[in-house]
Structure formats: C-alpha cells, structure tokens
PDB file of C-alpha atoms in Angstrom:
ATOM      1  CA  MET A  18       1.998  -2.545  -4.308  1.00 70.00           C
ATOM      2  CA  ALA A  19       0.375  -5.473  -3.953  1.00 72.00           C
ATOM      3  CA  ALA A  20       3.331  -7.747  -5.161  1.00 72.00           C
ATOM      4  CA  TYR A  21       5.288  -6.177  -2.460  1.00 74.00           C
ATOM      5  CA  LEU A  22       2.605  -6.434   0.361  1.00 74.00           C
ATOM      6  CA  LEU A  23       2.497 -10.352  -0.768  1.00 74.00           C
ATOM      7  CA  ASN A  24       6.082 -10.987  -0.453  1.00 73.00           C
ATOM      8  CA  PRO A  25       6.178 -12.945   2.662  1.00 72.00           C
ATOM      9  CA  ASN A  26       9.999 -11.324   3.446  1.00 78.00           C
ATOM     10  CA  ILE A  27       8.628  -7.847   3.912  1.00 76.00           C
ATOM     11  CA  PRO A  28      11.435  -6.209   6.497  1.00 78.00           C
ATOM     12  CA  ASN A  29       8.955  -4.766   8.758  1.00 78.00           C
ATOM     13  CA  PRO A  30       5.441  -5.847   8.193  1.00 76.00           C
ATOM     14  CA  ASP A  31       3.697  -4.391  11.219  1.00 79.00           C
ATOM     15  CA  PHE A  32       5.209  -0.926  10.161  1.00 80.00           C
ATOM     16  CA  VAL A  33       3.992  -1.188   6.724  1.00 77.00           C
ATOM     17  CA  ARG A  34       0.310  -2.035   7.820  1.00 76.00           C
ATOM     18  CA  SER A  35      -0.086   0.797  10.281  1.00 77.00           C
ATOM     19  CA  ARG A  36       0.975   3.110   7.489  1.00 76.00           C
ATOM     20  CA  ILE A  37      -1.555   1.588   5.427  1.00 77.00           C
ATOM     21  CA  GLY A  38      -4.287   1.030   8.197  1.00 75.00           C
ATOM     22  CA  GLN A  39      -7.515  -0.377   7.372  1.00 71.00           C
ATOM     23  CA  GLU A  40      -6.976  -1.009   3.592  1.00 74.00           C
ATOM     24  CA  ALA A  41      -4.156  -3.187   4.823  1.00 73.00           C
ATOM     25  CA  GLU A  42      -6.386  -5.687   6.732  1.00 73.00           C
ATOM     26  CA  ASN A  43      -8.866  -5.413   3.655  1.00 75.00           C
ATOM     27  CA  PHE A  44      -6.117  -6.180   1.181  1.00 76.00           C
ATOM     28  CA  PHE A  45      -4.889  -9.135   3.355  1.00 73.00           C
ATOM     29  CA  LYS A  46      -8.026 -10.630   4.045  1.00 73.00           C
ATOM     30  CA  ALA A  47      -8.973 -10.665   0.054  1.00 75.00           C
ATOM     31  CA  ALA A  48      -5.758 -12.364  -0.721  1.00 72.00           C
ATOM     32  CA  ARG A  49      -6.262 -14.853   1.893  1.00 65.00           C
ATOM     33  CA  GLN A  50      -9.425 -15.471  -0.104  1.00 65.00           C
ATOM     34  CA  ARG A  51      -8.017 -15.917  -3.426  1.00 62.00           C
ATOM     35  CA  GLN A  52      -5.095 -17.941  -4.968  1.00 52.00           C
ATOM     36  CA  THR A  53      -1.831 -16.257  -4.805  1.00 49.00           C
ATOM     37  CA  ALA A  54      -0.416 -18.701  -7.487  1.00 51.00           C
ATOM     38  CA  LYS A  55      -1.500 -17.937 -11.017  1.00 54.00           C
ATOM     39  CA  SER A  56      -1.385 -20.048 -13.800  1.00 55.00           C
ATOM     40  CA  PHE A  57       0.595 -18.945 -17.160  1.00 60.00           C
ATOM     41  CA  LEU A  58      -2.810 -19.433 -18.706  1.00 60.00           C
ATOM     42  CA  LYS A  59      -4.477 -17.038 -16.528  1.00 65.00           C
ATOM     43  CA  LYS A  60      -1.424 -14.585 -17.274  1.00 64.00           C
ATOM     44  CA  ILE A  61      -2.225 -14.770 -21.110  1.00 62.00           C
ATOM     45  CA  LEU A  62      -5.960 -14.489 -20.878  1.00 66.00           C
ATOM     46  CA  ARG A  63      -5.868 -11.387 -18.292  1.00 66.00           C
ATOM     47  CA  PRO A  64      -6.013  -8.670 -21.147  1.00 64.00           C
ATOM     48  CA  LEU A  65      -9.361 -10.416 -22.210  1.00 68.00           C
ATOM     49  CA  ARG A  66     -10.775  -9.879 -18.954  1.00 67.00           C
ATOM     50  CA  HIS A  67     -12.156  -6.788 -19.815  1.00 77.00           C
ATOM     51  CA  PRO A  68     -12.773  -7.025 -24.002  1.00 82.00           C
ATOM     52  CA  ARG A  69     -14.550  -3.561 -23.869  1.00 84.00           C
ATOM     53  CA  GLU A  70     -11.279  -1.840 -22.729  1.00 86.00           C
ATOM     54  CA  LEU A  71      -9.329  -4.031 -25.013  1.00 85.00           C
ATOM     55  CA  LEU A  72     -11.104  -3.231 -28.112  1.00 89.00           C
ATOM     56  CA  ALA A  73     -11.420   0.664 -27.023  1.00 90.00           C
ATOM     57  CA  LYS A  74      -7.437   0.582 -26.973  1.00 90.00           C
ATOM     58  CA  ILE A  75      -7.183  -1.186 -30.114  1.00 91.00           C
ATOM     59  CA  LEU A  76      -9.526   1.354 -31.800  1.00 94.00           C
ATOM     60  CA  VAL A  77      -7.709   4.340 -30.196  1.00 94.00           C
ATOM     61  CA  TRP A  78      -4.298   3.441 -31.175  1.00 94.00           C
ATOM     62  CA  PRO A  79      -4.667   4.346 -34.996  1.00 95.00           C
ATOM     63  CA  ILE A  80      -6.420   7.560 -34.346  1.00 94.00           C
ATOM     64  CA  LEU A  81      -4.150   8.994 -31.242  1.00 94.00           C
ATOM     65  CA  GLY A  82      -1.425   6.673 -30.987  1.00 94.00           C
ATOM     66  CA  LYS A  83       0.428   5.624 -27.806  1.00 94.00           C
ATOM     67  CA  ARG A  84      -0.193   8.826 -25.969  1.00 94.00           C
ATOM     68  CA  GLY A  85      -3.848   8.272 -26.687  1.00 93.00           C
ATOM     69  CA  VAL A  86      -3.864   4.818 -25.640  1.00 92.00           C
ATOM     70  CA  ASP A  87      -2.020   5.809 -22.521  1.00 91.00           C
ATOM     71  CA  ALA A  88      -4.805   8.424 -21.526  1.00 92.00           C
ATOM     72  CA  LEU A  89      -7.487   6.087 -22.307  1.00 91.00           C
ATOM     73  CA  SER A  90      -5.613   3.788 -19.799  1.00 87.00           C
ATOM     74  CA  VAL A  91      -5.322   6.371 -17.025  1.00 84.00           C
ATOM     75  CA  GLY A  92      -8.841   7.677 -17.198  1.00 85.00           C
ATOM     76  CA  LEU A  93     -10.035   3.718 -17.184  1.00 83.00           C
ATOM     77  CA  PHE A  94      -7.506   3.665 -13.841  1.00 78.00           C
ATOM     78  CA  ARG A  95      -8.776   6.589 -12.056  1.00 75.00           C
ATOM     79  CA  LEU A  96     -12.597   5.505 -12.551  1.00 77.00           C
ATOM     80  CA  SER A  97     -11.690   1.943 -11.394  1.00 72.00           C
ATOM     81  CA  GLY A  98     -11.387   3.251  -7.400  1.00 66.00           C
ATOM     82  CA  GLU A  99      -9.556   5.741  -5.336  1.00 60.00           C
ATOM     83  CA  ALA A 100      -6.403   7.164  -7.249  1.00 59.00           C
ATOM     84  CA  HIS A 101      -4.766  10.496  -6.570  1.00 61.00           C
ATOM     85  CA  LEU A 102      -2.501  12.431  -9.053  1.00 59.00           C
ATOM     86  CA  TRP A 103      -1.105  14.775  -6.405  1.00 61.00           C
ATOM     87  CA  MET A 104      -1.153  15.317  -2.551  1.00 63.00           C
ATOM     88  CA  TYR A 105      -1.278  18.412  -0.193  1.00 68.00           C
ATOM     89  CA  ASP A 106       0.492  19.414   2.736  1.00 81.00           C
ATOM     90  CA  GLY A 107      -1.759  20.985   5.355  1.00 84.00           C
ATOM     91  CA  TYR A 108      -0.406  24.660   4.574  1.00 87.00           C
ATOM     92  CA  SER A 109      -0.973  24.049   0.787  1.00 85.00           C
ATOM     93  CA  LEU A 110      -4.654  22.354   1.376  1.00 87.00           C
ATOM     94  CA  LYS A 111      -5.505  25.196   3.695  1.00 90.00           C
ATOM     95  CA  LEU A 112      -4.598  27.920   1.137  1.00 90.00           C
ATOM     96  CA  PHE A 113      -6.584  26.082  -1.776  1.00 88.00           C
ATOM     97  CA  ILE A 114      -9.630  25.686   0.809  1.00 90.00           C
ATOM     98  CA  GLU A 115      -9.777  29.385   1.431  1.00 92.00           C
ATOM     99  CA  ALA A 116      -9.109  30.038  -2.069  1.00 92.00           C
ATOM    100  CA  CYS A 117     -12.486  28.517  -2.834  1.00 90.00           C
ATOM    101  CA  GLY A 118     -14.515  30.297  -0.237  1.00 92.00           C
ATOM    102  CA  PHE A 119     -14.080  28.330   2.847  1.00 93.00           C
ATOM    103  CA  HIS A 120     -12.944  29.704   6.350  1.00 91.00           C
ATOM    104  CA  ASP A 121     -11.895  28.317   9.771  1.00 92.00           C
ATOM    105  CA  CYS A 122      -9.650  25.890   8.051  1.00 93.00           C
ATOM    106  CA  ARG A 123      -7.882  23.659  10.294  1.00 92.00           C
ATOM    107  CA  VAL A 124      -6.577  20.297  10.439  1.00 91.00           C
ATOM    108  CA  VAL A 125      -8.761  17.603  12.454  1.00 91.00           C
ATOM    109  CA  SER A 126      -8.342  14.027  13.644  1.00 90.00           C
ATOM    110  CA  ALA A 127     -10.333  11.412  11.654  1.00 89.00           C
ATOM    111  CA  PHE A 128     -12.311  11.398  14.806  1.00 89.00           C
ATOM    112  CA  GLU A 129     -13.583  14.757  14.880  1.00 88.00           C
ATOM    113  CA  SER A 130     -15.846  16.961  12.813  1.00 88.00           C
ATOM    114  CA  CYS A 131     -18.310  19.799  12.979  1.00 87.00           C
ATOM    115  CA  ILE A 132     -20.780  17.774  11.239  1.00 86.00           C
ATOM    116  CA  PRO A 133     -23.583  16.440  13.280  1.00 88.00           C
ATOM    117  CA  ASP A 134     -23.292  12.684  13.544  1.00 87.00           C
ATOM    118  CA  PHE A 135     -20.386  12.448  11.258  1.00 86.00           C
ATOM    119  CA  SER A 136     -19.158   9.311  12.798  1.00 83.00           C
ATOM    120  CA  ARG A 137     -22.292   7.494  11.490  1.00 84.00           C
ATOM    121  CA  TYR A 138     -21.064   7.758   7.999  1.00 84.00           C
ATOM    122  CA  ASN A 139     -17.904   5.525   8.567  1.00 81.00           C
ATOM    123  CA  LEU A 140     -15.707   7.864   6.207  1.00 83.00           C
ATOM    124  CA  ASP A 141     -12.607   7.922   7.909  1.00 84.00           C
ATOM    125  CA  VAL A 142     -12.902   5.559  10.874  1.00 85.00           C
ATOM    126  CA  VAL A 143     -14.299   1.820  10.285  1.00 82.00           C
ATOM    127  CA  ASP A 144     -14.584  -0.292  13.449  1.00 82.00           C
ATOM    128  CA  GLY A 145     -12.847   2.381  15.607  1.00 84.00           C
ATOM    129  CA  GLN A 146      -9.767   2.282  13.538  1.00 84.00           C
ATOM    130  CA  VAL A 147      -8.830   5.090  11.341  1.00 85.00           C
ATOM    131  CA  ARG A 148      -8.907   3.786   7.397  1.00 82.00           C
ATOM    132  CA  LYS A 149      -5.874   5.430   6.527  1.00 81.00           C
ATOM    133  CA  PRO A 150      -3.694   6.398   9.207  1.00 80.00           C
ATOM    134  CA  ASP A 151      -1.229   8.528   7.315  1.00 79.00           C
ATOM    135  CA  SER A 152      -4.031  10.584   5.621  1.00 83.00           C
ATOM    136  CA  LEU A 153      -4.427  14.150   6.342  1.00 86.00           C
ATOM    137  CA  PHE A 154      -7.634  15.554   7.636  1.00 89.00           C
ATOM    138  CA  MET A 155      -8.717  18.985   7.289  1.00 90.00           C
ATOM    139  CA  GLU A 156     -11.959  20.880   8.031  1.00 93.00           C
ATOM    140  CA  ALA A 157     -13.461  24.290   7.243  1.00 93.00           C
ATOM    141  CA  THR A 158     -16.782  26.364   6.686  1.00 91.00           C
ATOM    142  CA  LYS A 159     -18.166  28.104   3.879  1.00 88.00           C
ATOM    143  CA  PRO A 160     -20.205  31.390   4.702  1.00 84.00           C
ATOM    144  CA  VAL A 161     -24.164  31.032   4.069  1.00 82.00           C
ATOM    145  CA  SER A 162     -24.927  33.114   1.157  1.00 74.00           C
ATOM    146  CA  ALA A 163     -27.285  36.279   2.420  1.00 56.00           C
TER     147      ALA A 163
END
C-alpha cells in the first residue's frame, strides 16, 4: 500500500485520499519527513533492524517449519498495529453484537454516540474529520444486570 501511495502517478489521488481519510494525511506527512529513496545497503540490512524477531524465526523454523514461521510473522504483524482479518457489513455485525447480549444496535455516524462526552476521546474524529471515512460505525447497549 505504501508503494502505491508513494507513486506520483496515482490516477485519482484525491479520491484515494478521501477513502483513506486522516490516515492518508498522516502517511503523506510521515513520507515527506523521511527519504523516499532507499539505498541498496539499507535493503540488505533491513532484516537486521529487528534482530530478536529474526532470531525467533530462525529458532522456529526447525521446530515448526515454514508454517510456524508464517504464523509467527502474522502474529508479529498483528501486534504491530491495526490489522483486521475480516470485515463486517451492517447486517452481520448487528447479528454478532446482538448474539453477544447487546440490544438497540444501530448504525451511527462517526460524530454521534450515546456515550457522554464521546467526542473528547478523539477515537473516530480527529480535528473535525472522520479518521477513516469508509468505516462502519455501530452502537448498541448492554442490559444492566439486576
């Protein structure tokens, strides 16, 4: 994704930025601050940036093979930031939320919530803009136990 976004010949960059939202602006700001041209030496030394991870993969290989190394890589990636293995549509997510004991499930905008002072947490809206415009925002309530 980074290589695509750094391509100066993206057919419709404004559309791409509108779909990614605030994340795009953060990416482009960071990209401007670092060098885009990487030297051959940096590419060779890249695996050594995380020597513990490299050592873990070397140790896992004889025991679990390629599948184990792949599982370790997926785990390390998932722990590195926001990653999702699946996505929900509004209907499926509503069924899942209701199966977990919530009720009054509804689709909301990033600007609305029943949580008092929700906007002060800056979770979905940053500087007045939706952080991820193509996200699905849903809210539900859980019954209070008697």
